[in-house]
Coordinates of C-alpha atoms and ligand atoms in Angstrom, one line a residue:
X13 CA -19.3 14.2 -98.1
X14 CA -17.1 11.4 -96.6
X15 CA -15.8 8.4 -98.5
X16 CA -12.2 7.6 -99.4
X17 CA -10.7 6.8 -102.8
X18 CA -7.6 4.7 -103.4
X19 CA -5.5 6.0 -106.3
X20 CA -2.6 4.1 -107.8
X21 CA -0.4 5.8 -110.5
X22 CA 2.0 4.2 -112.8
X23 CA 5.3 5.5 -111.4
X24 CA 6.5 7.4 -114.5
X25 CA 6.4 11.2 -114.7
X26 CA 3.8 11.5 -117.5
X27 CA 1.5 9.2 -115.5
X28 CA 2.1 10.5 -112.0
X29 CA 1.2 14.1 -113.0
X30 CA -2.3 13.4 -114.2
X31 CA -3.1 10.9 -111.4
X32 CA -2.0 13.4 -108.7
X33 CA -4.0 16.2 -110.5
X34 CA -7.0 13.9 -110.6
X35 CA -6.5 13.2 -106.9
X36 CA -6.5 17.0 -106.2
X37 CA -9.7 17.4 -108.3
X38 CA -11.6 14.7 -106.5
X39 CA -10.3 16.0 -103.1
X40 CA -11.8 19.4 -104.0
X41 CA -15.1 17.6 -104.5
X42 CA -15.1 16.3 -101.0
X43 CA -13.5 12.8 -101.2
X44 CA -10.6 11.7 -99.0
X45 CA -7.6 10.5 -100.9
X46 CA -5.1 7.7 -100.4
X47 CA -2.3 7.5 -102.9
X48 CA -0.8 4.0 -103.2
X49 CA 2.6 4.2 -104.7
X50 CA 5.8 2.3 -105.4
X51 CA 9.1 3.0 -103.7
X52 CA 10.7 4.1 -106.9
X53 CA 9.6 7.5 -108.2
X54 CA 7.4 8.0 -105.2
X55 CA 5.6 11.4 -105.1
X56 CA 6.7 14.2 -102.9
X57 CA 4.4 13.8 -99.9
X58 CA 5.1 17.2 -98.4
X59 CA 3.4 18.8 -101.4
X60 CA 0.2 16.9 -100.5
X61 CA -0.3 17.2 -96.7
X62 CA -4.0 16.5 -97.1
X63 CA -3.5 13.0 -98.7
X64 CA -2.7 9.7 -97.1
X65 CA 0.2 7.7 -98.7
X66 CA 0.8 4.0 -98.7
X67 CA 4.0 2.6 -100.2
X68 CA 4.0 -0.9 -101.5
X69 CA 7.1 -2.9 -101.9
X70 CA 8.1 -4.5 -105.2
X71 CA 10.9 -6.9 -104.4
X72 CA 12.7 -6.8 -107.6
X73 CA 12.7 -3.1 -107.9
X74 CA 13.6 -1.7 -104.5
X75 CA 17.3 -1.9 -105.3
X76 CA 16.9 0.7 -108.0
X77 CA 16.2 4.3 -106.7
X78 CA 14.8 5.5 -110.0
X79 CA 12.8 3.7 -112.6
X80 CA 12.9 4.6 -116.2
X81 CA 9.6 4.6 -118.1
X82 CA 9.7 1.7 -120.5
X83 CA 7.5 -1.1 -121.8
X84 CA 9.6 -3.7 -120.0
X85 CA 9.1 -2.0 -116.7
X86 CA 5.3 -1.8 -117.3
X87 CA 5.2 -5.5 -117.8
X88 CA 7.4 -6.1 -114.7
X89 CA 5.3 -3.8 -112.5
X90 CA 2.1 -5.7 -113.5
X91 CA 3.7 -8.9 -112.3
X92 CA 5.6 -7.9 -109.2
X93 CA 3.0 -5.5 -107.7
X94 CA 0.1 -7.9 -107.5
X95 CA 0.7 -9.4 -104.1
X96 CA 1.9 -6.2 -102.3
X97 CA -0.9 -4.2 -103.9
X98 CA -3.6 -6.8 -102.9
X99 CA -2.3 -7.0 -99.4
X100 CA -2.2 -3.2 -99.1
X101 CA -5.8 -2.7 -100.3
X102 CA -7.0 -5.6 -98.2
X103 CA -5.5 -4.0 -95.1
X104 CA -6.9 -0.6 -95.9
X105 CA -10.4 -2.1 -96.4
X106 CA -10.3 -3.9 -93.1
X107 CA -9.2 -0.8 -91.3
X108 CA -11.8 1.5 -92.9
X109 CA -14.4 2.9 -90.7
X110 CA -18.2 3.0 -91.4
X111 CA -18.3 6.8 -91.6
X112 CA -15.5 6.9 -94.1
X113 CA -15.9 3.9 -96.4
X114 CA -13.5 3.1 -99.2
X115 CA -15.7 3.7 -102.3
X116 CA -13.4 2.6 -105.2
X117 CA -10.0 2.1 -106.7
X118 CA -8.7 4.5 -109.4
X119 CA -5.7 3.0 -111.2
X120 CA -3.7 3.8 -114.3
X121 CA -4.9 1.8 -117.4
X122 CA -1.4 0.4 -117.8
X123 CA -1.6 -1.2 -114.3
X124 CA -4.1 -3.7 -115.7
X125 CA -3.4 -6.3 -113.0
X126 CA -5.3 -4.1 -110.6
X127 CA -8.6 -5.2 -112.1
X128 CA -8.1 -8.8 -110.8
X129 CA -7.4 -7.3 -107.3
X130 CA -10.6 -5.2 -107.6
X131 CA -12.6 -8.3 -108.5
X132 CA -11.1 -10.3 -105.8
X133 CA -11.8 -7.7 -103.1
X134 CA -15.2 -6.8 -104.7
X135 CA -14.2 -3.1 -104.9
X136 CA -15.2 -1.1 -108.0
X137 CA -12.3 0.0 -110.2
X138 CA -12.2 3.2 -112.3
X139 CA -9.5 3.4 -114.9
X140 CA -7.5 6.5 -115.6
X141 CA -6.2 6.5 -119.2
X142 CA -3.5 9.2 -119.5
X143 CA -3.3 9.3 -123.3
X144 CA -5.5 11.0 -125.8
X145 CA -8.7 9.2 -126.9
X146 CA -7.2 9.2 -130.4
X147 CA -4.0 7.5 -129.4
X148 CA -5.9 4.9 -127.4
X149 CA -8.1 4.2 -130.4
X150 CA -5.0 3.5 -132.5
X151 CA -3.3 1.4 -129.9
X152 CA -6.3 -0.8 -129.5
X153 CA -6.3 -1.4 -133.3
X154 CA -3.0 -3.4 -132.9
X155 CA -4.4 -6.8 -133.7
X156 CA -6.2 -5.4 -136.8
X157 CA -3.1 -3.6 -138.1
X158 CA -1.0 -6.7 -137.4
X159 CA -3.4 -8.8 -139.4
X160 CA -3.4 -6.3 -142.3
X161 CA 0.3 -6.5 -142.5
X162 CA 1.2 -2.9 -141.4
X163 CA 3.7 -4.3 -139.0
X164 CA 5.3 -6.9 -141.2
X165 CA 9.1 -6.9 -141.8
X166 CA 8.9 -6.2 -145.5
X167 CA 6.8 -3.0 -145.2
X168 CA 8.5 0.3 -146.0
X169 CA 8.7 1.9 -142.6
X170 CA 9.3 5.3 -144.3
X171 CA 6.2 5.2 -146.3
X172 CA 3.9 8.3 -146.4
X173 CA 0.9 6.3 -147.6
X174 CA -2.2 6.8 -145.5
X175 CA -3.6 4.0 -143.2
X176 CA -7.4 4.0 -143.8
X177 CA -8.0 1.8 -140.7
X178 CA -6.2 4.3 -138.4
X179 CA -6.7 7.8 -139.8
X180 CA -4.9 10.3 -139.8
X181 CA -1.8 8.1 -139.5
X182 CA 0.7 7.3 -142.2
X183 CA 2.3 3.9 -142.7
X184 CA 5.5 5.0 -141.2
X185 CA 3.7 6.1 -138.0
X186 CA 2.5 2.6 -137.4
X187 CA 5.9 1.1 -136.9
X188 CA 6.8 4.1 -134.7
X189 CA 3.7 3.6 -132.6
X190 CA 4.4 -0.1 -131.9
X191 CA 8.2 -0.2 -132.4
X192 CA 9.0 -0.7 -128.7
X193 CA 10.0 -4.2 -127.8
X194 CA 7.4 -6.0 -129.9
X195 CA 5.9 -8.8 -127.9
X196 CA 5.8 -6.9 -124.6
X197 CA 3.8 -4.1 -126.1
X198 CA 1.2 -6.6 -127.5
X199 CA 0.8 -8.0 -123.9
X200 CA 0.4 -4.5 -122.5
X201 CA -2.2 -3.5 -125.1
X202 CA -4.3 -6.6 -124.6
X203 CA -4.0 -6.4 -120.8
X204 CA -5.0 -2.7 -120.8
X205 CA -8.0 -3.3 -123.1
X206 CA -9.3 -6.3 -121.1
X207 CA -8.8 -4.4 -117.9
X208 CA -10.8 -1.4 -119.1
X209 CA -13.6 -3.6 -120.4
X210 CA -13.9 -5.3 -117.0
X211 CA -13.8 -2.0 -115.1
X212 CA -16.6 0.2 -113.8
X213 CA -15.7 3.2 -115.9
X214 CA -12.9 5.2 -117.5
X215 CA -11.6 8.7 -116.9
X216 CA -9.9 10.6 -119.7
X217 CA -7.6 13.6 -119.5
X218 CA -9.1 15.3 -122.5
X219 CA -12.2 17.4 -123.4
X220 CA -15.0 16.5 -125.7
X221 CA -14.6 19.4 -128.1
X222 CA -11.1 18.2 -129.0
X223 CA -11.9 14.5 -129.8
X224 CA -15.7 14.1 -130.2
X225 CA -15.7 11.6 -133.1
X226 CA -13.2 9.3 -131.5
X227 CA -15.1 9.5 -128.2
X228 CA -18.2 8.2 -130.0
X229 CA -16.2 5.3 -131.5
X230 CA -14.7 4.4 -128.2
X231 CA -18.1 4.5 -126.4
X232 CA -19.5 2.1 -129.0
X233 CA -16.6 -0.4 -128.4
X234 CA -16.4 0.1 -124.6
X235 CA -19.9 0.2 -123.2
X236 CA -18.9 1.5 -119.8
X237 CA -19.2 5.1 -118.6
X238 CA -16.5 7.4 -120.0
X239 CA -15.7 10.7 -118.2
X240 CA -13.9 13.4 -120.2
X241 CA -13.1 15.8 -117.4
X242 CA -9.8 17.3 -118.7
X243 CA -7.5 19.1 -119.1
X244 CA -6.5 18.2 -115.5
X245 CA -3.7 20.6 -115.3
X246 CA -6.1 23.5 -115.7
X247 CA -7.5 22.7 -112.2
X248 CA -4.1 21.9 -110.6
X249 CA -0.5 22.3 -112.0
X250 CA 2.0 19.5 -112.6
X251 CA 4.7 21.3 -110.6
X252 CA 3.8 19.7 -107.3
X253 CA 4.3 16.2 -108.7
X254 CA 7.6 16.9 -110.7
X255 CA 10.2 14.2 -109.9
X256 CA 13.0 16.5 -111.1
X257 CA 13.9 19.9 -109.9
X258 CA 12.5 22.6 -112.2
X259 CA 15.1 25.2 -113.2
X260 CA 13.6 28.7 -112.5
X261 CA 16.2 30.4 -114.7
X262 CA 13.9 29.4 -117.5
X263 CA 11.4 32.0 -116.4
X264 CA 13.9 34.8 -115.7
X265 CA 15.5 34.2 -119.1
X266 CA 12.1 34.3 -120.8
X267 CA 11.3 37.5 -118.9
X268 CA 14.2 39.2 -120.9
X269 CA 12.8 38.1 -124.3
X270 CA 10.4 39.9 -126.6
X271 CA 6.8 38.6 -126.8
X272 CA 6.2 35.6 -129.0
X273 CA 9.9 35.3 -129.9
X274 CA 11.1 32.0 -128.3
X275 CA 10.9 28.4 -129.3
X276 CA 10.6 26.1 -126.4
X277 CA 12.1 22.6 -126.9
X278 CA 11.5 19.6 -124.7
X279 CA 11.1 15.9 -125.3
X280 CA 9.5 14.9 -121.9
X281 CA 10.7 12.4 -119.4
X282 CA 11.3 9.3 -121.4
X283 CA 12.1 9.8 -125.1
X284 CA 15.8 9.6 -126.0
X285 CA 17.9 10.6 -129.1
X286 CA 21.2 9.6 -130.6
X287 CA 24.3 11.9 -130.6
X288 CA 24.0 12.5 -134.3
X289 CA 20.3 13.5 -133.9
X290 CA 21.4 15.9 -131.1
X291 CA 23.9 17.6 -133.4
X292 CA 21.3 18.0 -136.1
X293 CA 18.9 19.5 -133.6
X294 CA 21.6 21.9 -132.3
X295 CA 22.6 23.0 -135.9
X296 CA 18.9 23.4 -136.9
X297 CA 18.3 25.5 -133.8
X298 CA 21.4 27.7 -134.3
X299 CA 20.8 28.1 -138.1
X300 CA 17.1 29.1 -137.6
X301 CA 18.4 32.4 -136.0
X302 CA 15.5 32.2 -133.5
X303 CA 15.7 32.4 -129.7
X304 CA 15.2 29.1 -128.0
X305 CA 14.8 27.6 -124.5
X306 CA 16.0 24.0 -124.7
X307 CA 15.5 21.3 -122.1
X308 CA 18.3 18.8 -122.4
X309 CA 17.3 16.2 -119.8
X310 CA 20.2 14.3 -118.4
X311 CA 20.1 10.9 -120.2
X312 CA 18.1 12.2 -123.2
X313 CA 21.2 11.8 -125.4
X314 CA 21.9 8.0 -125.5
X315 CA 25.3 7.2 -124.0
X316 CA 25.9 10.7 -122.5
X317 CA 25.5 12.1 -119.1
X318 CA 24.5 15.6 -120.3
X319 CA 26.0 18.1 -122.7
X320 CA 29.4 16.5 -123.2
X321 CA 28.8 15.5 -126.9
X322 CA 28.9 19.2 -128.0
X323 CA 31.8 19.6 -130.5
X324 CA 33.8 22.8 -130.5
X325 CA 32.1 25.6 -132.3
X326 CA 28.5 24.2 -131.9
X327 CA 28.1 25.2 -128.3
X328 CA 29.1 28.8 -129.1
X329 CA 26.6 28.9 -132.0
X330 CA 23.9 27.6 -129.7
X331 CA 24.5 29.7 -126.7
X332 CA 24.3 32.9 -128.7
X333 CA 20.6 32.5 -129.0
X334 CA 19.6 29.8 -126.7
X335 CA 19.3 29.0 -123.0
X336 CA 19.8 25.3 -122.1
X337 CA 18.5 23.7 -118.9
X338 CA 17.9 20.2 -117.5
X339 CA 14.2 20.5 -116.6
X340 CA 11.7 23.3 -116.9
X341 CA 8.6 24.5 -115.1
X342 CA 6.9 23.5 -118.4
X343 CA 3.4 24.9 -117.8
X344 CA 4.8 28.3 -116.8
X345 CA 7.1 28.3 -119.8
X346 CA 4.2 27.6 -122.2
X347 CA 2.1 30.3 -120.5
X348 CA 4.8 32.9 -120.8
X349 CA 4.2 35.7 -123.2
X350 CA 7.6 35.2 -124.8
X351 CA 6.9 31.6 -125.9
X352 CA 5.9 31.4 -129.5
X353 CA 6.2 27.7 -130.4
X354 CA 6.8 24.3 -128.7
X355 CA 9.0 21.7 -130.4
X356 CA 7.9 18.5 -128.6
X357 CA 7.9 14.7 -128.6
X358 CA 4.1 15.0 -128.3
X359 CA 3.6 13.2 -125.1
X360 CA -0.1 13.7 -124.2
X361 CA 0.5 16.0 -121.2
X362 CA 2.9 18.2 -123.2
X363 CA 0.4 18.3 -126.2
X364 CA -2.5 19.3 -123.9
X365 CA -0.4 21.8 -122.0
X366 CA 0.5 23.4 -125.4
X367 CA -3.2 23.4 -126.5
X368 CA -4.3 25.1 -123.2
X369 CA -1.8 27.9 -123.7
X370 CA -2.5 28.4 -127.4
X371 CA 1.1 27.5 -128.5
X372 CA 1.6 26.0 -132.0
X373 CA 3.8 22.9 -132.2
X374 CA 6.6 21.3 -134.1
X375 CA 6.3 17.5 -133.6
X376 CA 9.1 14.9 -133.3
X377 CA 7.1 11.9 -132.1
X378 CA 9.1 8.9 -130.9
X379 CA 6.9 5.9 -129.9
X380 CA 3.6 4.8 -128.4
X381 CA 0.9 7.5 -128.3
X382 CA 3.2 10.2 -129.6
X383 CA 2.8 9.6 -133.4
X384 CA -1.0 9.8 -133.2
X385 CA -0.9 12.9 -131.0
X386 CA 1.5 14.5 -133.6
X387 CA -0.8 13.7 -136.5
X388 CA -3.8 15.2 -134.6
X389 CA -1.7 18.4 -134.1
X390 CA -0.8 18.5 -137.8
X391 CA -3.8 17.1 -139.7
X392 CA -6.9 17.2 -137.4
X393 CA -6.4 20.4 -135.5
X394 CA -4.0 22.0 -137.9
X395 CA -2.0 23.7 -135.2
X396 CA 1.5 22.5 -136.0
X397 CA 3.6 20.3 -138.2
X398 CA 5.5 17.0 -138.0
X399 CA 9.2 16.7 -138.9
X400 CA 8.8 14.0 -141.5
X401 CA 12.5 13.0 -141.8
X402 CA 13.4 12.6 -138.2
X403 CA 16.3 15.0 -137.3
X404 CA 17.7 16.9 -140.3
X405 CA 19.1 20.3 -139.7
X406 CA 17.7 21.8 -142.9
X407 CA 14.2 20.5 -142.3
X408 CA 14.4 21.6 -138.6
X409 CA 15.5 25.1 -139.7
X410 CA 12.7 25.3 -142.3
X411 CA 10.0 24.1 -139.8
X412 CA 11.0 26.6 -137.2
X413 CA 10.7 29.4 -139.7
X414 CA 7.4 28.1 -141.0
X415 CA 5.8 28.1 -137.6
X416 CA 7.5 31.1 -136.0
X417 CA 7.7 33.5 -139.0
X418 CA 5.6 32.5 -142.0
X419 CA 1.9 33.2 -142.6
X420 CA 1.0 29.5 -142.2
X421 CA 2.4 29.7 -138.6
X422 CA 0.2 32.7 -137.9
X423 CA -2.8 30.7 -139.1
X424 CA -1.7 27.8 -136.8
X425 CA -1.5 30.2 -133.9
X426 CA -5.0 31.4 -134.6
X427 CA -6.4 27.9 -134.6
X428 CA -4.5 27.1 -131.4
X429 CA -6.0 30.2 -129.8
X430 CA -9.5 28.9 -130.7
X431 CA -8.7 25.6 -129.0
X432 CA -7.5 27.5 -126.0
X433 CA -10.8 29.4 -125.9
X434 CA -12.7 26.0 -126.1
X435 CA -10.7 24.7 -123.1
X436 CA -11.7 27.7 -121.0
X437 CA -15.4 27.2 -122.0
X438 CA -15.4 23.4 -121.3
X439 CA -14.3 24.0 -117.7
X440 CA -16.8 26.7 -116.9
X441 CA -20.2 26.0 -115.2
X442 CA -22.3 24.1 -117.8
X443 CA -19.2 23.3 -120.0
X444 CA -18.6 19.7 -121.2
X445 CA -15.8 18.8 -118.7
X446 CA -17.6 20.6 -115.9
X447 CA -20.7 18.5 -116.5
X448 CA -18.6 15.3 -116.9
X449 CA -16.9 15.9 -113.6
X450 CA -20.3 16.3 -111.9
X451 CA -21.4 13.0 -113.4
X452 CA -18.2 11.3 -112.2
X453 CA -18.8 12.5 -108.6
X454 CA -22.4 11.2 -108.7
X455 CA -21.2 8.0 -110.2
X456 CA -18.6 7.4 -107.4
X457 CA -21.1 8.3 -104.8
X458 CA -23.5 5.6 -106.2
X459 CA -21.0 2.8 -105.4
Ligands
LIG504 N1 7.8 18.4 -117.9 C1 8.3 19.3 -117.0 N2 9.5 19.9 -117.3 C2 10.2 19.6 -118.4 C3 9.6 18.7 -119.3 C4 8.4 18.1 -119.0 O1 7.7 19.7 -115.9 O2 11.3 20.1 -118.6 C5 6.4 17.8 -117.5 C6 5.4 18.3 -118.5 O3 4.8 19.5 -118.1 C7 4.4 17.1 -118.5 C8 5.3 15.9 -118.2 O4 6.5 16.4 -117.7 O5 3.4 17.3 -117.6 C9 5.6 15.1 -119.4 O6 4.6 14.3 -119.8 P1 4.3 13.9 -121.3 O7 3.0 13.1 -121.3 O8 4.3 15.1 -122.2 O9 5.5 13.1 -121.7 P2 6.3 11.8 -121.1 O10 7.3 12.3 -120.2 O11 5.3 10.9 -120.5 O12 6.9 11.2 -122.3

């Protein structure tokens, strides 16, 4: 088919995975791929011998070998990457041959500075938004919610009252959504929204059947083509783009467990908890008397390297029923017959991965898109529940038993299995994501 696409992911795990999956999907459709990446958190090139890679230097960041996902770092990247990214794309354009033209840029929505580069070099830009449609819809309501006073100091940040402007959220979800470093987040949201409005189109890692009403609203507000071609990981797994080594003992341990008997616990690559919350988690898990596979990512407990906060007695109580690892082959874990439930921070990749494997969820959202994803799980799709009081051992124990043992958990499992079925249908010939991908390919070829 010919034609090369330049893809630029935000260098955080939850954004690298979908961008590299999208790259593989588009490669399978006949496009040649160049991944432009930062030095920190660069993808493992040996897993993608068929892609070209171009590293750009960001002066202020090269001293740091790793880069933690944070709002501050998003703002920083949007400032320091402009010159090196523009120079890189310019060079690639001038070296491109007539029989393999560069057709467009595809960049993460949070790298909103790239729209100015696209305009400058007169290259179409498609945006990849890695969150759910629902979470994007809530994020972009920031100015409205600010104006209505939902973010004011005096508001009860524990309130369970509904937010009519941002259903199905509760008042307490609003402060969680935007709680990260106030001003910076507002800058990111407006940059992202303006960047999307000026772009040629937007690609979503979701499927229509999951979020149809929100898709309609977004299409009214963003009159550019929207392509819902997900879930991406059903085409290509996230393992190849994992920045951390995945511990395979997770699978051998699951192999020894009974079907639908294990709770999988993981809070993704960014979220962090306090020591006291970690203790409550551990006691809740131990007291639930259920088997569990627990990812304790180094750094997830604030102020600790790894597991050193365990007081005497607790570790023994936990290791009787649980297996603790630093990083899991998550998709394989969720697909394993022994896995019954996923206790998650509700990052969008994790949520989608759980939906695709039909695994009901317990939700502990932290910030950003996670509170909205969690409410969708609980209230819209009714396939899990949210821990309303943060980390309290009694509530945790009760929630685990509700989802893993009680009748309501069985009903959640049934609804999750229906969603899993819908995923399979949307990817088949004639399905919604299948058709949207065909549209995306034709759209890119029209540039
Ligand atoms: N992941 C993994 N092993 C783990 C935990 C997470 O491979 O032990 C992967 C997971 O499959 C997902 C990504 O890391 O693709 C996390 O993305 P998500 O959007 O859920 O959360 P984030 O890390 O961005 O908060």
